[in-house]
Amino acid sequence: MTKLYPYLAFVKKSFLGLSAYRFNHFMGILNTILRIFIFWEIYRALYGGRTEVDGITITMVATNFILSMGLDSVFFVNDYYLPDRIQNGSIATELLLPVSIHGRMLADNLGHALFQLLFHFVPAVAVSVLFIGIAAPADFSMLLLFLLSALFGYGVLWTISFAAQMLSFWLINVWSIMTIKNVFINVLSGSMIPLWFMPDWMRGVIRFTPFSSIYFTPLQIYLGQLSFSEILHGFLIQFFWIVILLSIGMFLWKKGQKKLVVQGG
Amino acid sequence: MSFIEVNEVSKAFRVSKRSAGIPGMLANLVVPKYEKKQAVDNISFSIEQGEMVGFIGPNGAGKSTTIKMLSGILYPDTGSVRVNGYIPYRQRKEYVGSIGVVFGQKSQLQWDLPVIDSFELLKAIYRVPDEIYQTNLKRFIEMLDMSGFINQPVRQLSLGQRMRADIVAALLHSPRIVFFDEPTIGVDVVGKETIRNFICELNARDKVTMLFTTHDMQDIEKTCKRLIIIDKGAKVYDGFISGIREAYGTTRQVDVEFVEDCTVKPIEHVEIKELDAPGGRKKRFLFESREMQIDSLMSSLLADYAIRDLTVSEPEIEGLIRKIYNGEVAR
């Protein structure tokens, strides 16, 4: 437990640090709410007054938006944590602290995520539920499994970024890579277009990527669309990706550290 | 086995090399060119526990790179480093808890937070017990005269204040070894003196082992007994500061004021410079101590001329170091 103490200090610091930017924060909530409402209106137009297309109800679609965009606001990942520090040379002072770099990065992000959960997710989802409505969770156990699966979903999202950030040892500017990565996540995770509407071949391909296990797996659990064995399968896939991506990230970290050049004296 | 052991360490960087302007940019886009820069070239030295060692060299000599390898930030390409039984870069996480590092050009403090908050964070990170933290903090604040700005945000501090705060930040966990990388850079005379005294006291009372880089020779003369000089990545001197005079300062200088204007006949092995007009009263005699003894010079002068005043001066350390950097003295 005492080993966790330094990391908890980082979580706390990052949590408290956010309260300094209040205006930015309110704009962020507004942004999430607007995005949800815009997508809602688009899909309402597309449904053209019907409540169901191909067995997908509009409530399911709304639930998809509200939960995945809500989770998106909680699932905070700073893609530039390491790249920035490598670029401006402060990686040197970072490495002087007796903590592991991945623990440090995760702690920093978790503090942020926790802040977002309380002060962004809760108000944004509350407003959306009030004005749009959301499907209730299938049952209480599914709600718990949804939360667990969402936690793993964050793990997948975080480890993708973790591995991608390691490339900054070789490339000073990783902006293009991060942008491409985020486009993939937005499209293939189902947060923009629910994966139900993807053609079958596409869904087949997506099944072999880590993206669908970020938001879509938790959402399907929430709606009660998965059987018990499918839920287990979903957890295993999430776990598999976390282990693989973390190993890639750690491998690159070990390699990169040997290549490290501290910029600026 | 010494406390700090650096063994035939080398480190090279790949530097991107590109010619100026748009043609250079386009050429670089198609075929990027890199140049290997040998930052540290086969350096070895060892430091005993409780020693305080000055580590100097011109800009780009490899001082900071060596410090970064010693503090576990960089991996050496070849050779090995051992400090207090640790291999710094392999056992970074365990190792860095036992050392303190001050980078004069990089701050460890949280930019937006008051100084004290940064200290509290470091206390948590290093898991410093409460009573040790309080004792250290109280003592350091007093020694470095910091009570006036401990509650100010770091971004509002002057450079000298920030440097003092950074030094305290590196020492809160009572490290046994401290590396200072230019801790007096950009600090005024009074601030420098405070920092030097603090460093001396820390070494004398707490027996902290220190390695100290700087460009200010006074820092070294006032704090360290031993000096390591490196240049172009290689070690050129390692020994007592006083030994530099013996090793490089072989030129003696005698300024003589004669009673009346005169011309001195040439003396073998001695260079004579006129300090007044040619044939005037003041002259300077320069010679190598191994070629000429001062007493034989004096007796030959006194035999022929009347002398009013004379001063014998030893070369200044700073001047010698400058000569070493310029490659004017044989190594």
XYZ file of C-alpha atoms in Angstrom:
596
model
C 0.000 0.000 0.000
C 2.785 2.435 0.860
C 4.164 1.684 -2.590
C 1.048 3.247 -4.061
C 1.445 6.365 -1.974
C 3.562 8.376 -4.466
C 1.120 7.549 -7.267
C -1.842 8.641 -5.182
C -0.026 11.927 -4.675
C 0.151 12.301 -8.451
C -3.553 11.476 -8.817
C -4.387 14.112 -6.224
C -2.134 16.710 -7.808
C -3.620 16.214 -11.249
C -7.179 16.232 -9.830
C -6.629 19.474 -7.923
C -4.709 21.088 -10.759
C -7.763 20.963 -13.004
C -9.937 23.132 -10.838
C -7.799 26.086 -11.958
C -9.286 26.139 -15.445
C -12.972 26.710 -14.766
C -14.022 28.400 -17.982
C -12.349 25.727 -20.055
C -14.151 23.121 -18.006
C -17.647 24.576 -18.508
C -17.010 24.851 -22.229
C -16.003 21.192 -22.232
C -19.326 20.144 -20.690
C -21.211 22.278 -23.178
C -19.239 20.693 -25.996
C -20.165 17.167 -24.922
C -23.844 18.057 -24.560
C -23.897 19.751 -27.970
C -22.257 16.761 -29.629
C -24.799 14.409 -28.125
C -27.723 16.618 -29.239
C -26.375 17.064 -32.769
C -25.976 13.311 -33.235
C -29.417 12.764 -31.750
C -31.001 15.149 -34.251
C -29.101 13.591 -37.173
C -30.277 10.102 -36.281
C -33.811 11.291 -35.627
C -33.858 12.696 -39.159
C -32.370 9.476 -40.534
C -34.971 7.365 -38.737
C -37.659 9.620 -40.276
C -40.240 9.137 -37.555
C -39.745 5.385 -37.227
C -38.708 3.991 -33.866
C -36.832 1.010 -35.256
C -34.558 0.209 -38.216
C -33.267 -3.362 -38.733
C -34.175 -4.159 -35.150
C -32.146 -1.248 -33.794
C -34.394 1.107 -31.836
C -33.697 4.801 -31.678
C -33.453 4.514 -27.902
C -30.562 2.078 -28.360
C -28.862 4.561 -30.663
C -29.358 7.388 -28.161
C -28.049 5.206 -25.365
C -25.010 4.490 -27.506
C -24.276 8.193 -27.962
C -24.885 9.268 -24.451
C -22.826 6.499 -22.900
C -19.949 6.458 -25.353
C -19.613 10.233 -25.485
C -20.064 10.441 -21.739
C -17.392 7.783 -21.261
C -15.265 9.551 -23.840
C -15.187 12.575 -21.546
C -14.175 10.423 -18.581
C -11.642 8.339 -20.495
C -8.997 10.979 -20.334
C -5.687 10.155 -21.961
C -2.969 12.708 -22.442
C -1.432 11.580 -25.742
C 1.362 14.108 -25.391
C 2.521 13.385 -21.858
C 5.739 11.707 -22.948
C 6.186 13.415 -26.352
C 6.056 16.865 -24.716
C 8.562 15.901 -22.085
C 10.917 14.392 -24.615
C 10.586 17.421 -26.849
C 11.293 20.017 -24.165
C 13.836 17.979 -22.245
C 11.933 17.798 -18.966
C 12.014 14.005 -19.342
C 15.327 14.342 -17.461
C 13.746 15.601 -14.248
C 10.888 13.129 -14.732
C 13.338 10.227 -14.728
C 14.893 11.457 -11.498
C 11.785 10.559 -9.532
C 11.783 7.123 -7.923
C 8.584 6.015 -9.648
C 7.859 4.011 -12.781
C 7.032 6.113 -15.791
C 3.898 4.145 -16.731
C 2.601 4.367 -13.182
C 3.297 8.073 -13.200
C 1.500 8.576 -16.527
C -1.464 6.493 -15.466
C -1.749 8.294 -12.117
C -1.727 11.651 -13.856
C -4.450 10.537 -16.279
C -6.538 8.915 -13.554
C -6.622 12.120 -11.537
C -7.898 13.851 -14.624
C -10.385 11.071 -15.377
C -11.735 11.165 -11.840
C -12.285 14.898 -12.094
C -14.022 14.429 -15.437
C -16.234 11.681 -14.042
C -17.521 13.867 -11.225
C -17.710 17.234 -12.910
C -18.189 16.422 -16.574
C -19.754 12.999 -17.064
C -22.358 13.399 -14.366
C -23.744 16.806 -15.490
C -23.492 16.062 -19.234
C -25.203 12.676 -18.943
C -27.830 14.051 -16.578
C -28.810 16.783 -19.059
C -28.882 14.300 -21.963
C -30.947 11.753 -20.061
C -33.400 14.456 -19.060
C -33.963 15.773 -22.605
C -33.328 12.745 -24.802
C -33.846 9.750 -22.594
C -31.792 6.616 -22.289
C -32.534 2.911 -22.132
C -32.405 1.533 -18.618
C -29.698 -1.057 -17.958
C -30.855 -4.617 -18.608
C -30.641 -5.379 -14.902
C -28.548 -4.517 -11.867
C -25.892 -7.182 -12.432
C -25.507 -5.951 -16.018
C -24.975 -2.429 -14.682
C -22.122 -3.690 -12.492
C -20.614 -5.678 -15.352
C -20.955 -2.602 -17.553
C -18.944 -0.544 -15.059
C -16.257 -3.215 -14.855
C -16.123 -3.521 -18.604
C -15.937 0.269 -18.971
C -12.933 0.226 -16.649
C -11.236 -2.324 -18.893
C -12.302 -0.261 -21.897
C -10.352 2.622 -20.438
C -7.426 0.263 -19.994
C -7.500 -0.558 -23.719
C -7.746 3.094 -24.714
C -4.943 4.030 -22.344
C -2.561 1.307 -23.455
C -3.079 2.229 -27.139
C -1.960 5.753 -26.288
C 0.840 4.473 -24.058
C 2.317 2.379 -26.866
C 1.854 5.180 -29.422
C 3.553 7.743 -27.156
C 6.666 5.586 -27.030
C 7.233 6.356 -30.712
C 8.292 9.832 -29.653
C 11.708 8.421 -28.791
C 12.245 8.000 -32.530
C 10.060 10.778 -33.920
C 10.265 14.174 -32.329
C 6.815 15.092 -33.642
C 4.090 12.494 -33.131
C 1.124 14.743 -33.853
C 0.255 12.989 -37.134
C 0.391 9.553 -35.542
C -1.818 10.627 -32.651
C -4.332 12.187 -35.042
C -4.571 9.040 -37.140
C -4.892 6.941 -33.992
C -7.747 9.102 -32.737
C -9.586 8.957 -36.071
C -9.388 5.165 -35.899
C -10.706 5.206 -32.368
C -13.579 7.568 -33.195
C -14.744 5.614 -36.235
C -14.010 2.020 -35.276
C -15.005 2.134 -31.622
C -18.622 2.882 -32.503
C -18.811 6.170 -30.683
C -19.725 8.071 -33.882
C -21.531 5.415 -35.877
C -22.876 2.555 -33.757
C -21.227 -0.653 -34.898
C -24.689 -2.194 -35.517
C -24.879 -0.102 -38.681
C -21.525 -1.223 -40.030
C -21.560 -3.741 -42.883
C -20.937 -7.315 -41.764
C -17.466 -7.556 -43.349
C -16.444 -4.359 -41.579
C -17.662 -5.615 -38.232
C -15.679 -8.784 -38.922
C -12.526 -6.711 -39.383
C -13.205 -4.515 -36.371
C -13.551 -7.594 -34.194
C -9.837 -8.189 -34.674
C -8.858 -4.684 -33.540
C -8.789 -3.338 -29.991
C -11.178 -0.482 -30.827
C -14.554 -2.150 -30.376
C -13.723 -3.205 -26.841
C -13.335 0.392 -25.663
C -16.961 1.626 -25.727
C -18.981 -0.923 -27.634
C -18.419 -3.947 -25.411
C -19.502 -2.082 -22.248
C -22.494 -0.638 -24.103
C -23.679 -4.053 -25.322
C -23.402 -5.361 -21.780
C -25.429 -2.384 -20.510
C -28.198 -3.074 -23.026
C -28.209 -6.754 -22.142
C -27.397 -7.831 -25.692
C -24.700 -10.289 -24.679
C -25.089 -13.719 -23.158
C -23.012 -14.672 -20.158
C -20.415 -16.483 -22.266
C -20.245 -13.543 -24.688
C -19.614 -11.189 -21.769
C -16.799 -13.442 -20.571
C -15.426 -13.467 -24.097
C -15.602 -9.650 -24.197
C -13.661 -9.366 -20.960
C -11.014 -11.771 -22.238
C -10.570 -9.722 -25.412
C -10.208 -6.520 -23.418
C -7.701 -8.196 -21.131
C -5.818 -9.611 -24.111
C -5.424 -6.167 -25.708
C -4.318 -4.518 -22.481
C -1.587 -7.123 -21.998
C -0.438 -6.969 -25.634
C -0.399 -3.174 -25.886
C 1.224 -2.709 -22.508
C 3.948 -5.198 -23.468
C 4.565 -3.371 -26.745
C 4.716 -0.070 -24.866
C 7.116 -1.416 -22.246
C 9.304 -2.992 -24.912
C 9.512 0.310 -26.800
C 10.183 2.132 -23.526
C 13.172 -0.103 -22.785
C 14.488 0.384 -26.325
C 13.736 4.095 -26.365
C 15.434 4.848 -23.075
C 18.722 3.743 -24.616
C 18.153 6.113 -27.507
C 17.043 9.002 -25.389
C 18.610 12.345 -26.155
C 17.866 15.024 -23.594
C 17.114 18.193 -25.497
C 18.552 21.491 -24.420
C 21.659 21.036 -22.292
C 35.620 -0.526 -4.918
C 34.936 3.174 -4.799
C 31.631 4.804 -3.984
C 31.231 6.174 -7.496
C 32.940 4.224 -10.220
C 32.947 5.344 -13.853
C 34.691 2.907 -16.127
C 35.641 3.649 -19.734
C 32.294 5.209 -20.458
C 31.404 6.506 -23.916
C 28.236 8.006 -25.279
C 27.523 9.286 -28.777
C 24.512 11.142 -30.122
C 23.148 11.231 -33.623
C 22.794 14.814 -34.687
C 20.687 15.704 -37.681
C 22.776 17.653 -40.124
C 21.195 19.712 -42.821
C 22.307 22.615 -44.920
C 20.535 25.916 -44.679
C 17.456 27.138 -46.542
C 14.873 25.476 -48.758
C 17.319 23.371 -50.825
C 18.753 22.018 -47.603
C 15.284 21.262 -46.298
C 14.318 19.416 -49.501
C 17.555 17.438 -49.562
C 17.006 16.489 -45.958
C 13.457 15.381 -46.722
C 14.654 12.871 -49.326
C 17.870 11.688 -47.726
C 18.185 12.711 -44.087
C 21.782 13.114 -43.050
C 23.024 12.418 -39.586
C 26.290 13.024 -37.916
C 27.630 11.119 -34.977
C 28.724 13.354 -32.144
C 30.879 11.761 -29.491
C 29.628 13.478 -26.342
C 31.629 11.403 -23.886
C 34.710 9.550 -24.988
C 36.118 6.793 -22.831
C 36.020 8.541 -19.469
C 37.026 6.835 -16.248
C 37.171 8.181 -12.718
C 36.215 7.219 -9.227
C 34.991 9.179 -6.252
C 35.103 8.146 -2.612
C 32.304 8.553 -0.125
C 32.117 12.060 1.308
C 34.257 13.618 -1.402
C 33.321 16.862 -3.072
C 34.567 17.010 -6.631
C 34.431 19.835 -9.152
C 33.687 18.745 -12.672
C 34.460 21.319 -15.286
C 35.009 21.733 -18.982
C 34.045 24.096 -21.785
C 30.520 24.122 -23.228
C 29.756 20.881 -25.012
C 32.566 18.995 -23.275
C 30.209 16.265 -22.064
C 29.732 17.300 -18.434
C 25.942 17.199 -18.437
C 25.898 13.965 -20.391
C 28.181 12.373 -17.806
C 25.994 13.655 -14.971
C 22.926 12.260 -16.708
C 24.546 8.857 -17.024
C 25.513 8.989 -13.356
C 21.957 9.829 -12.377
C 20.341 7.044 -14.393
C 18.749 9.190 -17.090
C 20.955 8.144 -19.988
C 22.441 4.794 -20.922
C 26.134 4.763 -21.795
C 26.955 3.203 -25.183
C 29.943 1.347 -23.763
C 31.608 1.111 -20.397
C 30.002 0.907 -16.997
C 28.871 3.138 -14.173
C 28.407 1.996 -10.594
C 27.261 4.222 -7.784
C 26.841 2.968 -4.238
C 26.409 -0.567 -5.560
C 23.747 0.387 -8.102
C 23.946 0.471 -11.865
C 22.059 3.760 -12.267
C 20.424 3.271 -15.673
C 19.453 -0.370 -15.062
C 18.101 0.105 -11.536
C 16.821 3.616 -12.052
C 13.718 3.452 -9.862
C 15.482 2.053 -6.805
C 18.615 4.105 -7.354
C 17.230 7.615 -7.799
C 15.650 7.496 -4.350
C 19.147 7.638 -2.863
C 20.467 10.554 -4.886
C 19.639 14.191 -5.418
C 20.199 16.049 -8.664
C 20.041 19.758 -9.325
C 19.920 20.841 -12.943
C 20.504 24.575 -13.014
C 18.741 24.795 -16.351
C 15.769 22.567 -15.594
C 13.430 23.024 -12.692
C 11.896 20.158 -10.746
C 9.302 22.426 -9.226
C 5.668 22.708 -10.257
C 5.427 25.916 -12.227
C 1.954 26.982 -11.065
C 2.110 25.914 -7.444
C 3.640 27.611 -4.403
C 7.105 26.325 -3.580
C 5.886 24.579 -0.451
C 3.334 22.542 -2.452
C 6.089 21.206 -4.684
C 8.006 20.211 -1.576
C 4.940 18.422 -0.181
C 4.550 16.533 -3.441
C 8.201 15.471 -3.360
C 7.758 14.383 0.238
C 4.981 12.051 -0.889
C 6.904 10.779 -3.908
C 10.031 9.958 -1.921
C 7.971 8.801 1.071
C 9.989 10.993 3.423
C 8.959 10.432 7.053
C 7.290 13.435 8.584
C 9.882 14.315 11.217
C 12.809 14.073 8.762
C 10.927 16.234 6.292
C 10.212 18.901 8.906
C 13.788 18.965 10.212
C 15.288 19.158 6.718
C 12.848 21.781 5.563
C 13.395 23.997 8.578
C 17.155 23.735 8.349
C 17.371 24.331 4.584
C 14.952 27.255 4.622
C 17.051 28.899 7.283
C 20.396 28.199 5.613
C 19.275 29.390 2.213
C 17.200 32.269 3.560
C 13.999 31.153 1.868
C 11.271 32.013 4.346
C 10.300 35.092 2.295
C 9.116 33.240 -0.786
C 8.175 29.732 0.314
C 4.470 30.426 -0.277
C 4.883 32.113 -3.655
C 4.127 30.329 -6.920
C 7.294 29.208 -8.651
C 6.566 31.236 -11.770
C 6.846 34.450 -9.727
C 10.276 33.693 -8.301
C 13.500 35.325 -9.415
C 16.105 33.029 -10.913
C 18.187 33.059 -7.735
C 15.172 32.208 -5.581
C 14.093 29.435 -7.924
C 17.571 27.953 -7.870
C 17.616 27.855 -4.082
C 14.174 26.262 -4.045
C 15.362 23.684 -6.583
C 18.375 22.850 -4.439
C 16.136 22.235 -1.435
C 13.792 20.147 -3.587
C 16.672 17.841 -4.468
C 17.720 17.406 -0.837
C 14.459 16.882 1.082
C 14.877 13.106 1.104
C 18.394 13.353 2.614
C 20.262 11.837 -0.343
C 23.764 10.461 0.265
C 24.940 11.629 -3.150
C 24.145 14.898 -4.876
C 24.959 15.905 -8.420
C 24.923 19.606 -9.123
C 24.794 20.596 -12.763
C 25.514 24.316 -12.875
C 23.695 25.274 -9.670
C 24.915 28.882 -9.794
C 24.075 29.651 -13.413
C 22.588 33.120 -13.715
C 22.707 33.765 -9.959
C 24.080 37.043 -8.586
C 27.203 37.335 -6.420
C 25.391 37.226 -3.097
C 23.221 34.317 -4.177
C 26.264 32.416 -5.399
C 27.971 32.895 -2.074
C 24.908 31.611 -0.195
C 24.730 28.540 -2.406
C 28.457 27.837 -2.068
C 28.359 28.088 1.710
C 25.338 25.833 1.799
C 27.045 23.226 -0.356
C 30.207 23.335 1.768
C 28.261 22.925 4.966
C 26.283 20.024 3.543
C 29.475 18.241 2.614
C 31.253 19.008 5.869
C 28.411 18.226 8.263
C 26.331 15.608 6.518
C 29.205 13.953 4.610
C 27.210 14.076 1.415
C 29.199 12.990 -1.639
C 29.030 15.597 -4.382
C 29.903 16.164 -7.968
C 29.621 19.715 -9.086
C 29.719 21.195 -12.589
C 30.019 24.899 -13.191
C 31.587 27.511 -15.400
C 32.491 29.714 -12.478
C 35.964 28.833 -11.232
C 35.283 30.600 -7.952
C 32.568 28.041 -7.237
C 35.171 25.333 -7.499
C 37.936 27.114 -5.621
C 35.630 27.886 -2.725
C 34.044 24.463 -2.433
C 36.093 21.605 -3.843
C 39.538 20.219 -3.205
C 39.510 17.914 -6.150
C 38.890 18.798 -9.759
C 38.159 16.790 -12.864
C 38.491 18.622 -16.165
C 37.064 17.189 -19.346
C 37.242 18.514 -22.865
C 35.701 17.142 -26.073
C 34.379 14.201 -24.073
C 37.754 13.116 -22.720
C 39.299 13.594 -19.307
C 42.256 15.969 -19.310
C 42.915 16.467 -15.617
C 42.003 14.711 -12.395
C 43.581 15.791 -9.151
C 43.839 18.481 -6.503
C 43.127 22.048 -7.505
C 46.536 23.038 -6.180
C 48.016 20.380 -8.433
C 46.908 22.302 -11.491
C 49.494 24.924 -10.781
C 52.155 22.275 -10.517
C 51.020 20.492 -13.622
C 50.313 23.414 -15.912
C 51.371 26.556 -14.117
C 55.067 26.267 -14.665
C 55.456 29.804 -15.921
C 56.651 32.265 -13.294
C 56.280 35.969 -13.573
C 58.385 38.590 -11.828
C 57.559 42.275 -12.168
C 60.497 44.506 -11.314
C 60.624 48.233 -10.801
C 64.140 49.583 -11.141
C 65.387 52.736 -9.470
C 66.124 54.369 -12.801
C 65.485 53.817 -16.498
C 67.654 51.110 -17.938
C 67.922 48.374 -20.543
C 68.484 44.873 -19.306
C 70.820 42.578 -21.225
C 69.114 39.447 -22.511
C 69.141 36.548 -20.032
C 68.993 32.971 -21.220
C 65.549 31.247 -20.837
C 63.930 34.487 -19.680
C 61.495 36.568 -21.654
C 61.629 40.248 -20.843
C 58.661 42.521 -21.417
C 58.634 46.277 -21.049
C 55.757 47.505 -18.911
C 56.610 51.198 -19.417
C 58.109 52.621 -22.552
C 61.092 50.656 -23.957
C 64.083 51.310 -21.769
C 61.771 52.382 -18.920
C 61.849 51.458 -15.240
C 59.220 48.735 -15.094
C 59.859 45.361 -16.659
C 58.300 41.911 -16.521
C 60.387 38.725 -16.504
C 58.734 35.471 -17.591
C 60.416 32.103 -17.354
C 59.755 28.413 -16.885
C 60.430 27.257 -13.357
C 62.318 24.174 -14.521
C 64.694 26.192 -16.712
C 65.467 28.998 -14.321
C 65.501 29.399 -10.565
C 64.110 32.583 -9.164
C 67.095 33.164 -6.878
C 69.628 32.984 -9.698
C 67.569 35.479 -11.700
C 67.392 37.796 -8.736
C 71.066 37.605 -7.933
C 72.043 38.320 -11.527
C 69.707 41.329 -11.601
C 70.789 42.656 -8.222
C 74.433 42.394 -9.201
C 73.982 44.850 -12.067
C 70.972 47.058 -11.239
C 69.387 48.875 -8.355
C 65.866 47.624 -7.689
C 63.114 49.545 -5.926
C 60.283 46.986 -5.861
C 59.415 43.559 -7.162
C 56.443 41.202 -7.164
C 56.465 37.497 -7.895
C 53.149 36.130 -9.052
C 51.841 32.632 -9.542
C 49.559 32.016 -12.474
C 45.842 32.228 -11.651
C 43.799 29.028 -11.761
C 41.238 30.613 -14.016
C 43.923 31.626 -16.508
C 45.343 28.109 -16.464
C 41.960 26.567 -17.078
C 41.463 28.924 -19.980
C 44.792 27.785 -21.385
C 43.767 24.155 -20.994
C 40.454 24.798 -22.797
C 42.261 26.628 -25.584
C 44.683 23.764 -25.948
C 47.625 26.052 -25.199
C 49.210 23.743 -22.693
C 50.503 20.275 -23.367
C 48.366 17.581 -21.824
